Amino acid sequence: MTISRNVPGSIDDPSVKAVVAQALALIEKGSRVGLGSGRAATSFIFALGVRVRQGLRVAAVPTSRASAQKAREAGIPLLDLGEDVELDLIVDGADEVSPNLDLVKGWGGALVQERIVTACSKRQVILVGREKLVASLGERGRIPVEVIPLARGPVTRQLKALGLAVVTRTDSDGTRPFLTENGNFTLDCSVTEPLLDASAARRLEAAVLAITGVVDTGLFLGTADTVFVGYPDGRVVTHDRKGP
């Protein structure tokens, strides 16, 4: 498995190494683990693979084809998400983390799978660098919305009516719509101002999900149980969700 070195967000980034170590400490013998997507999650998969090759027995459910491939390369046994499967935790990244641990996810295009695996996990553990911390959601940019391709036009019109600026995400060469893991489109939505508070985030989520053709949004509200925040000097600050 190839891991980039000596760049921010890579396995050699001190902040990433530190949060990955914290997450690894939560993995016990026999754990069932959800494997997220993105750079922090990739670093975790790589490190978990080392532990597996040293004899740690675990099983994992990946949230994307890329994560599945990395897990296979790392030697991590994969588990089908059957009706009787409950995971001990999912380890994932996020694009924004607010003070109450609400999240924006989905910049990488696997938000629906991440939602499903999170729902099947007893605990969601998020690994981020300090740059992902925001005072309000929407501060760093887009909030992804996954839509059925046929519904892109009507959904775009209704999202604009909610006051959102909408851009259809394109593939790497910019000529065609980017396809999610489910073969859907992603509409990247920007708010005119960051969402004021948790209530505003929930009102927006409810309004967007009520639109016919919307599959899911990148607003992960109230899902994170623990957020490990890494710093360039190797420090980790742990934030645990308070209340239900």
mmCIF file of N, CA and C in Angstrom, residues 118-235:
data_model
loop_
_atom_site.group_PDB
_atom_site.id
_atom_site.type_symbol
_atom_site.label_atom_id
_atom_site.label_comp_id
_atom_site.label_asym_id
_atom_site.label_seq_id
_atom_site.Cartn_x
_atom_site.Cartn_y
_atom_site.Cartn_z
ATOM 1 N N THR A 118 -21.886 4.602 10.225
ATOM 2 C CA THR A 118 -21.996 5.296 11.504
ATOM 3 C C THR A 118 -23.250 4.865 12.259
ATOM 4 N N ALA A 119 -24.363 4.733 11.537
ATOM 5 C CA ALA A 119 -25.619 4.333 12.176
ATOM 6 C C ALA A 119 -25.541 2.927 12.759
ATOM 7 N N CYS A 120 -24.638 2.106 12.222
ATOM 8 C CA CYS A 120 -24.474 0.729 12.701
ATOM 9 C C CYS A 120 -23.372 0.611 13.753
ATOM 10 N N SER A 121 -22.835 1.737 14.201
ATOM 11 C CA SER A 121 -21.723 1.742 15.150
ATOM 12 C C SER A 121 -22.168 2.289 16.506
ATOM 13 N N LYS A 122 -21.635 1.712 17.551
ATOM 14 C CA LYS A 122 -21.947 2.195 18.894
ATOM 15 C C LYS A 122 -21.321 3.556 19.170
ATOM 16 N N ARG A 123 -20.261 3.863 18.439
ATOM 17 C CA ARG A 123 -19.504 5.088 18.738
ATOM 18 C C ARG A 123 -18.856 5.612 17.463
ATOM 19 N N GLN A 124 -18.949 6.920 17.219
ATOM 20 C CA GLN A 124 -18.253 7.538 16.099
ATOM 21 C C GLN A 124 -17.079 8.344 16.641
ATOM 22 N N VAL A 125 -15.889 7.982 16.183
ATOM 23 C CA VAL A 125 -14.654 8.651 16.586
ATOM 24 C C VAL A 125 -14.105 9.399 15.376
ATOM 25 N N ILE A 126 -13.882 10.694 15.526
ATOM 26 C CA ILE A 126 -13.469 11.549 14.425
ATOM 27 C C ILE A 126 -12.028 12.015 14.641
ATOM 28 N N LEU A 127 -11.232 11.912 13.580
ATOM 29 C CA LEU A 127 -9.831 12.333 13.618
ATOM 30 C C LEU A 127 -9.658 13.552 12.718
ATOM 31 N N VAL A 128 -9.203 14.663 13.285
ATOM 32 C CA VAL A 128 -9.008 15.883 12.498
ATOM 33 C C VAL A 128 -7.768 16.626 12.977
ATOM 34 N N GLY A 129 -7.290 17.528 12.102
ATOM 35 C CA GLY A 129 -6.307 18.512 12.506
ATOM 36 C C GLY A 129 -7.014 19.772 12.949
ATOM 37 N N ARG A 130 -6.285 20.663 13.578
ATOM 38 C CA ARG A 130 -6.909 21.864 14.140
ATOM 39 C C ARG A 130 -7.571 22.743 13.079
ATOM 40 N N GLU A 131 -7.107 22.616 11.816
ATOM 41 C CA GLU A 131 -7.662 23.451 10.750
ATOM 42 C C GLU A 131 -9.116 23.108 10.447
ATOM 43 N N LYS A 132 -9.591 21.952 10.924
ATOM 44 C CA LYS A 132 -10.981 21.552 10.663
ATOM 45 C C LYS A 132 -11.961 22.113 11.700
ATOM 46 N N LEU A 133 -11.444 22.738 12.748
ATOM 47 C CA LEU A 133 -12.313 23.303 13.775
ATOM 48 C C LEU A 133 -12.893 24.630 13.295
ATOM 49 N N VAL A 134 -14.200 24.788 13.442
ATOM 50 C CA VAL A 134 -14.861 26.020 13.027
ATOM 51 C C VAL A 134 -15.771 26.517 14.145
ATOM 52 N N ALA A 135 -16.037 27.807 14.134
ATOM 53 C CA ALA A 135 -16.990 28.364 15.088
ATOM 54 C C ALA A 135 -18.415 28.004 14.698
ATOM 55 N N SER A 136 -18.677 27.921 13.377
ATOM 56 C CA SER A 136 -20.010 27.597 12.867
ATOM 57 C C SER A 136 -19.865 26.782 11.589
ATOM 58 N N LEU A 137 -20.763 25.834 11.385
ATOM 59 C CA LEU A 137 -20.724 25.021 10.179
ATOM 60 C C LEU A 137 -20.951 25.885 8.943
ATOM 61 N N GLY A 138 -20.245 25.530 7.874
ATOM 62 C CA GLY A 138 -20.294 26.310 6.649
ATOM 63 C C GLY A 138 -19.194 27.343 6.552
ATOM 64 N N GLU A 139 -18.383 27.438 7.581
ATOM 65 C CA GLU A 139 -17.334 28.452 7.635
ATOM 66 C C GLU A 139 -16.221 28.185 6.634
ATOM 67 N N ARG A 140 -15.879 26.905 6.419
ATOM 68 C CA ARG A 140 -14.770 26.561 5.532
ATOM 69 C C ARG A 140 -15.204 26.399 4.077
ATOM 70 N N GLY A 141 -16.523 26.354 3.844
ATOM 71 C CA GLY A 141 -16.957 26.195 2.461
ATOM 72 C C GLY A 141 -18.196 25.357 2.317
ATOM 73 N N ARG A 142 -18.171 24.437 1.407
ATOM 74 C CA ARG A 142 -19.358 23.756 0.906
ATOM 75 C C ARG A 142 -19.936 22.720 1.869
ATOM 76 N N ILE A 143 -21.240 22.560 1.749
ATOM 77 C CA ILE A 143 -21.971 21.492 2.417
ATOM 78 C C ILE A 143 -22.504 20.578 1.313
ATOM 79 N N PRO A 144 -21.989 19.365 1.198
ATOM 80 C CA PRO A 144 -22.400 18.480 0.101
ATOM 81 C C PRO A 144 -23.831 17.976 0.274
ATOM 82 N N VAL A 145 -24.512 17.824 -0.858
ATOM 83 C CA VAL A 145 -25.838 17.209 -0.897
ATOM 84 C C VAL A 145 -25.807 16.179 -2.019
ATOM 85 N N GLU A 146 -26.082 14.922 -1.694
ATOM 86 C CA GLU A 146 -26.113 13.873 -2.717
ATOM 87 C C GLU A 146 -27.525 13.766 -3.281
ATOM 88 N N VAL A 147 -27.620 13.746 -4.618
ATOM 89 C CA VAL A 147 -28.930 13.742 -5.267
ATOM 90 C C VAL A 147 -28.996 12.673 -6.353
ATOM 91 N N ILE A 148 -30.200 12.170 -6.599
ATOM 92 C CA ILE A 148 -30.461 11.297 -7.736
ATOM 93 C C ILE A 148 -30.223 12.107 -9.015
ATOM 94 N N PRO A 149 -29.477 11.576 -9.991
ATOM 95 C CA PRO A 149 -29.159 12.366 -11.188
ATOM 96 C C PRO A 149 -30.372 12.999 -11.869
ATOM 97 N N LEU A 150 -31.478 12.262 -11.991
ATOM 98 C CA LEU A 150 -32.665 12.787 -12.645
ATOM 99 C C LEU A 150 -33.192 14.040 -11.946
ATOM 100 N N ALA A 151 -32.943 14.135 -10.640
ATOM 101 C CA ALA A 151 -33.517 15.221 -9.846
ATOM 102 C C ALA A 151 -32.605 16.431 -9.731
ATOM 103 N N ARG A 152 -31.465 16.429 -10.396
ATOM 104 C CA ARG A 152 -30.505 17.515 -10.189
ATOM 105 C C ARG A 152 -31.136 18.884 -10.436
ATOM 106 N N GLY A 153 -31.870 19.047 -11.540
ATOM 107 C CA GLY A 153 -32.456 20.346 -11.858
ATOM 108 C C GLY A 153 -33.446 20.819 -10.815
ATOM 109 N N PRO A 154 -34.500 20.033 -10.537
ATOM 110 C CA PRO A 154 -35.468 20.459 -9.527
ATOM 111 C C PRO A 154 -34.849 20.674 -8.144
ATOM 112 N N VAL A 155 -33.931 19.795 -7.763
ATOM 113 C CA VAL A 155 -33.295 19.945 -6.456
ATOM 114 C C VAL A 155 -32.463 21.229 -6.414
ATOM 115 N N THR A 156 -31.717 21.501 -7.470
ATOM 116 C CA THR A 156 -30.921 22.722 -7.515
ATOM 117 C C THR A 156 -31.806 23.949 -7.344
ATOM 118 N N ARG A 157 -32.942 23.970 -8.042
ATOM 119 C CA ARG A 157 -33.864 25.106 -7.947
ATOM 120 C C ARG A 157 -34.348 25.296 -6.509
ATOM 121 N N GLN A 158 -34.688 24.198 -5.849
ATOM 122 C CA GLN A 158 -35.218 24.306 -4.487
ATOM 123 C C GLN A 158 -34.130 24.642 -3.472
ATOM 124 N N LEU A 159 -32.911 24.162 -3.705
ATOM 125 C CA LEU A 159 -31.804 24.535 -2.819
ATOM 126 C C LEU A 159 -31.515 26.028 -2.937
ATOM 127 N N LYS A 160 -31.569 26.555 -4.148
ATOM 128 C CA LYS A 160 -31.357 27.991 -4.332
ATOM 129 C C LYS A 160 -32.456 28.791 -3.632
ATOM 130 N N ALA A 161 -33.681 28.248 -3.639
ATOM 131 C CA ALA A 161 -34.783 28.923 -2.955
ATOM 132 C C ALA A 161 -34.565 28.980 -1.446
ATOM 133 N N LEU A 162 -33.747 28.074 -0.930
ATOM 134 C CA LEU A 162 -33.392 28.092 0.494
ATOM 135 C C LEU A 162 -32.262 29.072 0.783
ATOM 136 N N GLY A 163 -31.757 29.729 -0.252
ATOM 137 C CA GLY A 163 -30.693 30.707 -0.068
ATOM 138 C C GLY A 163 -29.295 30.158 -0.233
ATOM 139 N N LEU A 164 -29.176 28.960 -0.806
ATOM 140 C CA LEU A 164 -27.870 28.328 -0.974
ATOM 141 C C LEU A 164 -27.325 28.600 -2.375
ATOM 142 N N ALA A 165 -26.025 28.778 -2.469
ATOM 143 C CA ALA A 165 -25.339 28.802 -3.763
ATOM 144 C C ALA A 165 -24.978 27.371 -4.100
ATOM 145 N N VAL A 166 -25.308 26.912 -5.302
ATOM 146 C CA VAL A 166 -25.207 25.490 -5.643
ATOM 147 C C VAL A 166 -24.287 25.296 -6.845
ATOM 148 N N VAL A 167 -23.340 24.368 -6.704
ATOM 149 C CA VAL A 167 -22.446 23.995 -7.798
ATOM 150 C C VAL A 167 -22.451 22.473 -7.899
ATOM 151 N N THR A 168 -22.652 21.952 -9.111
ATOM 152 C CA THR A 168 -22.554 20.506 -9.312
ATOM 153 C C THR A 168 -21.089 20.103 -9.321
ATOM 154 N N ARG A 169 -20.726 19.189 -8.453
ATOM 155 C CA ARG A 169 -19.330 18.738 -8.390
ATOM 156 C C ARG A 169 -18.987 17.966 -9.665
ATOM 157 N N THR A 170 -17.806 18.225 -10.208
ATOM 158 C CA THR A 170 -17.372 17.554 -11.430
ATOM 159 C C THR A 170 -16.227 16.602 -11.132
ATOM 160 N N ASP A 171 -15.941 15.730 -12.105
ATOM 161 C CA ASP A 171 -14.848 14.781 -11.931
ATOM 162 C C ASP A 171 -13.512 15.484 -12.089
ATOM 163 N N SER A 172 -12.439 14.718 -12.050
ATOM 164 C CA SER A 172 -11.098 15.300 -11.987
ATOM 165 C C SER A 172 -10.748 16.151 -13.198
ATOM 166 N N ASP A 173 -11.312 15.843 -14.355
ATOM 167 C CA ASP A 173 -10.997 16.653 -15.533
ATOM 168 C C ASP A 173 -12.014 17.770 -15.767
ATOM 169 N N GLY A 174 -13.014 17.850 -14.892
ATOM 170 C CA GLY A 174 -13.949 18.956 -14.933
ATOM 171 C C GLY A 174 -14.970 18.916 -16.046
ATOM 172 N N THR A 175 -15.090 17.797 -16.739
ATOM 173 C CA THR A 175 -15.980 17.742 -17.899
ATOM 174 C C THR A 175 -17.303 17.048 -17.628
ATOM 175 N N ARG A 176 -17.357 16.223 -16.587
ATOM 176 C CA ARG A 176 -18.577 15.471 -16.290
ATOM 177 C C ARG A 176 -18.876 15.550 -14.803
ATOM 178 N N PRO A 177 -20.145 15.366 -14.422
ATOM 179 C CA PRO A 177 -20.469 15.352 -12.998
ATOM 180 C C PRO A 177 -19.721 14.227 -12.276
ATOM 181 N N PHE A 178 -19.228 14.546 -11.110
ATOM 182 C CA PHE A 178 -18.614 13.538 -10.244
ATOM 183 C C PHE A 178 -19.691 12.554 -9.794
ATOM 184 N N LEU A 179 -19.385 11.272 -9.841
ATOM 185 C CA LEU A 179 -20.318 10.250 -9.399
ATOM 186 C C LEU A 179 -19.919 9.737 -8.022
ATOM 187 N N THR A 180 -20.875 9.697 -7.123
ATOM 188 C CA THR A 180 -20.626 9.158 -5.797
ATOM 189 C C THR A 180 -20.489 7.642 -5.861
ATOM 190 N N GLU A 181 -20.206 7.039 -4.731
ATOM 191 C CA GLU A 181 -20.117 5.582 -4.651
ATOM 192 C C GLU A 181 -21.428 4.919 -5.083
ATOM 193 N N ASN A 182 -22.532 5.660 -4.997
ATOM 194 C CA ASN A 182 -23.845 5.124 -5.353
ATOM 195 C C ASN A 182 -24.270 5.501 -6.762
ATOM 196 N N GLY A 183 -23.384 6.149 -7.525
ATOM 197 C CA GLY A 183 -23.735 6.565 -8.869
ATOM 198 C C GLY A 183 -24.591 7.815 -8.918
ATOM 199 N N ASN A 184 -24.638 8.570 -7.839
ATOM 200 C CA ASN A 184 -25.419 9.801 -7.782
ATOM 201 C C ASN A 184 -24.531 11.022 -8.004
ATOM 202 N N PHE A 185 -25.168 12.199 -8.085
ATOM 203 C CA PHE A 185 -24.447 13.457 -8.206
ATOM 204 C C PHE A 185 -24.289 14.096 -6.831
ATOM 205 N N THR A 186 -23.302 14.979 -6.714
ATOM 206 C CA THR A 186 -23.120 15.777 -5.510
ATOM 207 C C THR A 186 -23.288 17.247 -5.858
ATOM 208 N N LEU A 187 -24.173 17.908 -5.145
ATOM 209 C CA LEU A 187 -24.328 19.358 -5.254
ATOM 210 C C LEU A 187 -23.627 19.988 -4.056
ATOM 211 N N ASP A 188 -22.590 20.779 -4.326
ATOM 212 C CA ASP A 188 -21.866 21.457 -3.252
ATOM 213 C C ASP A 188 -22.551 22.788 -2.982
ATOM 214 N N CYS A 189 -23.060 22.930 -1.775
ATOM 215 C CA CYS A 189 -23.892 24.081 -1.419
ATOM 216 C C CYS A 189 -23.143 24.987 -0.433
ATOM 217 N N SER A 190 -23.159 26.264 -0.732
ATOM 218 C CA SER A 190 -22.533 27.248 0.147
ATOM 219 C C SER A 190 -23.608 28.132 0.754
ATOM 220 N N VAL A 191 -23.464 28.401 2.049
ATOM 221 C CA VAL A 191 -24.387 29.306 2.728
ATOM 222 C C VAL A 191 -23.858 30.734 2.620
ATOM 223 N N THR A 192 -24.767 31.705 2.632
ATOM 224 C CA THR A 192 -24.328 33.103 2.529
ATOM 225 C C THR A 192 -23.519 33.508 3.745
ATOM 226 N N GLU A 193 -23.861 32.940 4.889
ATOM 227 C CA GLU A 193 -23.124 33.139 6.136
ATOM 228 C C GLU A 193 -23.088 31.806 6.864
ATOM 229 N N PRO A 194 -22.027 31.537 7.646
ATOM 230 C CA PRO A 194 -21.999 30.289 8.415
ATOM 231 C C PRO A 194 -23.258 30.133 9.260
ATOM 232 N N LEU A 195 -23.673 28.894 9.457
ATOM 233 C CA LEU A 195 -24.889 28.614 10.215
ATOM 234 C C LEU A 195 -24.738 29.105 11.653
ATOM 235 N N LEU A 196 -25.723 29.831 12.108
ATOM 236 C CA LEU A 196 -25.612 30.565 13.367
ATOM 237 C C LEU A 196 -25.373 29.654 14.564
ATOM 238 N N ASP A 197 -26.110 28.544 14.610
ATOM 239 C CA ASP A 197 -26.019 27.666 15.770
ATOM 240 C C ASP A 197 -26.530 26.279 15.397
ATOM 241 N N ALA A 198 -26.596 25.400 16.401
ATOM 242 C CA ALA A 198 -27.035 24.028 16.159
ATOM 243 C C ALA A 198 -28.459 23.979 15.636
ATOM 244 N N SER A 199 -29.315 24.866 16.113
ATOM 245 C CA SER A 199 -30.702 24.876 15.642
ATOM 246 C C SER A 199 -30.775 25.244 14.168
ATOM 247 N N ALA A 200 -29.967 26.216 13.739
ATOM 248 C CA ALA A 200 -29.952 26.606 12.328
ATOM 249 C C ALA A 200 -29.487 25.451 11.455
ATOM 250 N N ALA A 201 -28.491 24.713 11.928
ATOM 251 C CA ALA A 201 -28.007 23.557 11.171
ATOM 252 C C ALA A 201 -29.097 22.513 11.026
ATOM 253 N N ARG A 202 -29.855 22.298 12.068
ATOM 254 C CA ARG A 202 -30.903 21.287 12.020
ATOM 255 C C ARG A 202 -32.084 21.732 11.153
ATOM 256 N N ARG A 203 -32.370 22.998 11.168
ATOM 257 C CA ARG A 203 -33.437 23.493 10.281
ATOM 258 C C ARG A 203 -33.036 23.339 8.822
ATOM 259 N N LEU A 204 -31.778 23.653 8.513
ATOM 260 C CA LEU A 204 -31.320 23.501 7.135
ATOM 261 C C LEU A 204 -31.329 22.040 6.726
ATOM 262 N N GLU A 205 -30.852 21.164 7.593
ATOM 263 C CA GLU A 205 -30.837 19.738 7.272
ATOM 264 C C GLU A 205 -32.252 19.237 6.984
ATOM 265 N N ALA A 206 -33.207 19.607 7.814
ATOM 266 C CA ALA A 206 -34.582 19.148 7.629
ATOM 267 C C ALA A 206 -35.160 19.673 6.321
ATOM 268 N N ALA A 207 -34.880 20.927 5.996
ATOM 269 C CA ALA A 207 -35.409 21.515 4.765
ATOM 270 C C ALA A 207 -34.826 20.840 3.534
ATOM 271 N N VAL A 208 -33.538 20.526 3.573
ATOM 272 C CA VAL A 208 -32.891 19.896 2.418
ATOM 273 C C VAL A 208 -33.371 18.456 2.262
ATOM 274 N N LEU A 209 -33.461 17.726 3.349
ATOM 275 C CA LEU A 209 -33.893 16.328 3.272
ATOM 276 C C LEU A 209 -35.351 16.205 2.824
ATOM 277 N N ALA A 210 -36.123 17.261 2.979
ATOM 278 C CA ALA A 210 -37.525 17.226 2.570
ATOM 279 C C ALA A 210 -37.687 17.372 1.065
ATOM 280 N N ILE A 211 -36.621 17.696 0.342
ATOM 281 C CA ILE A 211 -36.698 17.887 -1.102
ATOM 282 C C ILE A 211 -36.654 16.522 -1.796
ATOM 283 N N THR A 212 -37.622 16.260 -2.639
ATOM 284 C CA THR A 212 -37.664 15.000 -3.377
ATOM 285 C C THR A 212 -36.440 14.892 -4.296
ATOM 286 N N GLY A 213 -35.762 13.766 -4.212
ATOM 287 C CA GLY A 213 -34.562 13.545 -5.017
ATOM 288 C C GLY A 213 -33.279 13.671 -4.243
ATOM 289 N N VAL A 214 -33.342 14.258 -3.042
ATOM 290 C CA VAL A 214 -32.162 14.334 -2.180
ATOM 291 C C VAL A 214 -31.980 12.990 -1.480
ATOM 292 N N VAL A 215 -30.773 12.457 -1.562
ATOM 293 C CA VAL A 215 -30.454 11.195 -0.897
ATOM 294 C C VAL A 215 -29.970 11.443 0.528
ATOM 295 N N ASP A 216 -29.069 12.402 0.698
ATOM 296 C CA ASP A 216 -28.516 12.697 2.013
ATOM 297 C C ASP A 216 -27.738 13.998 1.936
ATOM 298 N N THR A 217 -27.366 14.506 3.092
ATOM 299 C CA THR A 217 -26.549 15.715 3.156
ATOM 300 C C THR A 217 -25.261 15.428 3.917
ATOM 301 N N GLY A 218 -24.304 16.329 3.794
ATOM 302 C CA GLY A 218 -23.052 16.209 4.527
ATOM 303 C C GLY A 218 -23.126 16.743 5.943
ATOM 304 N N LEU A 219 -24.298 17.128 6.396
ATOM 305 C CA LEU A 219 -24.469 17.568 7.785
ATOM 306 C C LEU A 219 -24.623 16.335 8.676
ATOM 307 N N PHE A 220 -23.627 16.072 9.491
ATOM 308 C CA PHE A 220 -23.667 14.967 10.450
ATOM 309 C C PHE A 220 -23.841 15.602 11.824
ATOM 310 N N LEU A 221 -25.078 15.689 12.257
ATOM 311 C CA LEU A 221 -25.434 16.468 13.446
ATOM 312 C C LEU A 221 -25.722 15.538 14.614
ATOM 313 N N GLY A 222 -24.944 15.666 15.665
ATOM 314 C CA GLY A 222 -25.136 14.842 16.847
ATOM 315 C C GLY A 222 -24.642 13.423 16.723
ATOM 316 N N THR A 223 -23.830 13.130 15.714
ATOM 317 C CA THR A 223 -23.348 11.750 15.527
ATOM 318 C C THR A 223 -22.010 11.497 16.205
ATOM 319 N N ALA A 224 -21.173 12.514 16.310
ATOM 320 C CA ALA A 224 -19.808 12.307 16.830
ATOM 321 C C ALA A 224 -19.838 12.132 18.341
ATOM 322 N N ASP A 225 -19.215 11.070 18.801
ATOM 323 C CA ASP A 225 -19.091 10.846 20.244
ATOM 324 C C ASP A 225 -17.777 11.395 20.773
ATOM 325 N N THR A 226 -16.703 11.216 19.991
ATOM 326 C CA THR A 226 -15.376 11.683 20.387
ATOM 327 C C THR A 226 -14.673 12.277 19.181
ATOM 328 N N VAL A 227 -14.048 13.417 19.367
ATOM 329 C CA VAL A 227 -13.235 14.029 18.317
ATOM 330 C C VAL A 227 -11.817 14.204 18.860
ATOM 331 N N PHE A 228 -10.858 13.589 18.176
ATOM 332 C CA PHE A 228 -9.452 13.782 18.502
ATOM 333 C C PHE A 228 -8.897 14.852 17.561
ATOM 334 N N VAL A 229 -8.386 15.931 18.129
ATOM 335 C CA VAL A 229 -7.839 17.039 17.345
ATOM 336 C C VAL A 229 -6.325 17.029 17.491
ATOM 337 N N GLY A 230 -5.635 16.855 16.357
ATOM 338 C CA GLY A 230 -4.186 16.804 16.368
ATOM 339 C C GLY A 230 -3.559 18.153 16.061
ATOM 340 N N TYR A 231 -2.390 18.401 16.652
ATOM 341 C CA TYR A 231 -1.650 19.651 16.455
ATOM 342 C C TYR A 231 -0.262 19.330 15.917
ATOM 343 N N PRO A 232 0.359 20.289 15.221
ATOM 344 C CA PRO A 232 1.657 20.018 14.583
ATOM 345 C C PRO A 232 2.752 19.565 15.545
ATOM 346 N N ASP A 233 2.648 19.936 16.832
ATOM 347 C CA ASP A 233 3.661 19.522 17.801
ATOM 348 C C ASP A 233 3.385 18.136 18.380
ATOM 349 N N GLY A 234 2.368 17.453 17.851
ATOM 350 C CA GLY A 234 2.058 16.104 18.317
ATOM 351 C C GLY A 234 1.060 16.038 19.452
ATOM 352 N N ARG A 235 0.597 17.182 19.925
ATOM 353 C CA ARG A 235 -0.431 17.174 20.971
ATOM 354 C C ARG A 235 -1.767 16.726 20.397
#
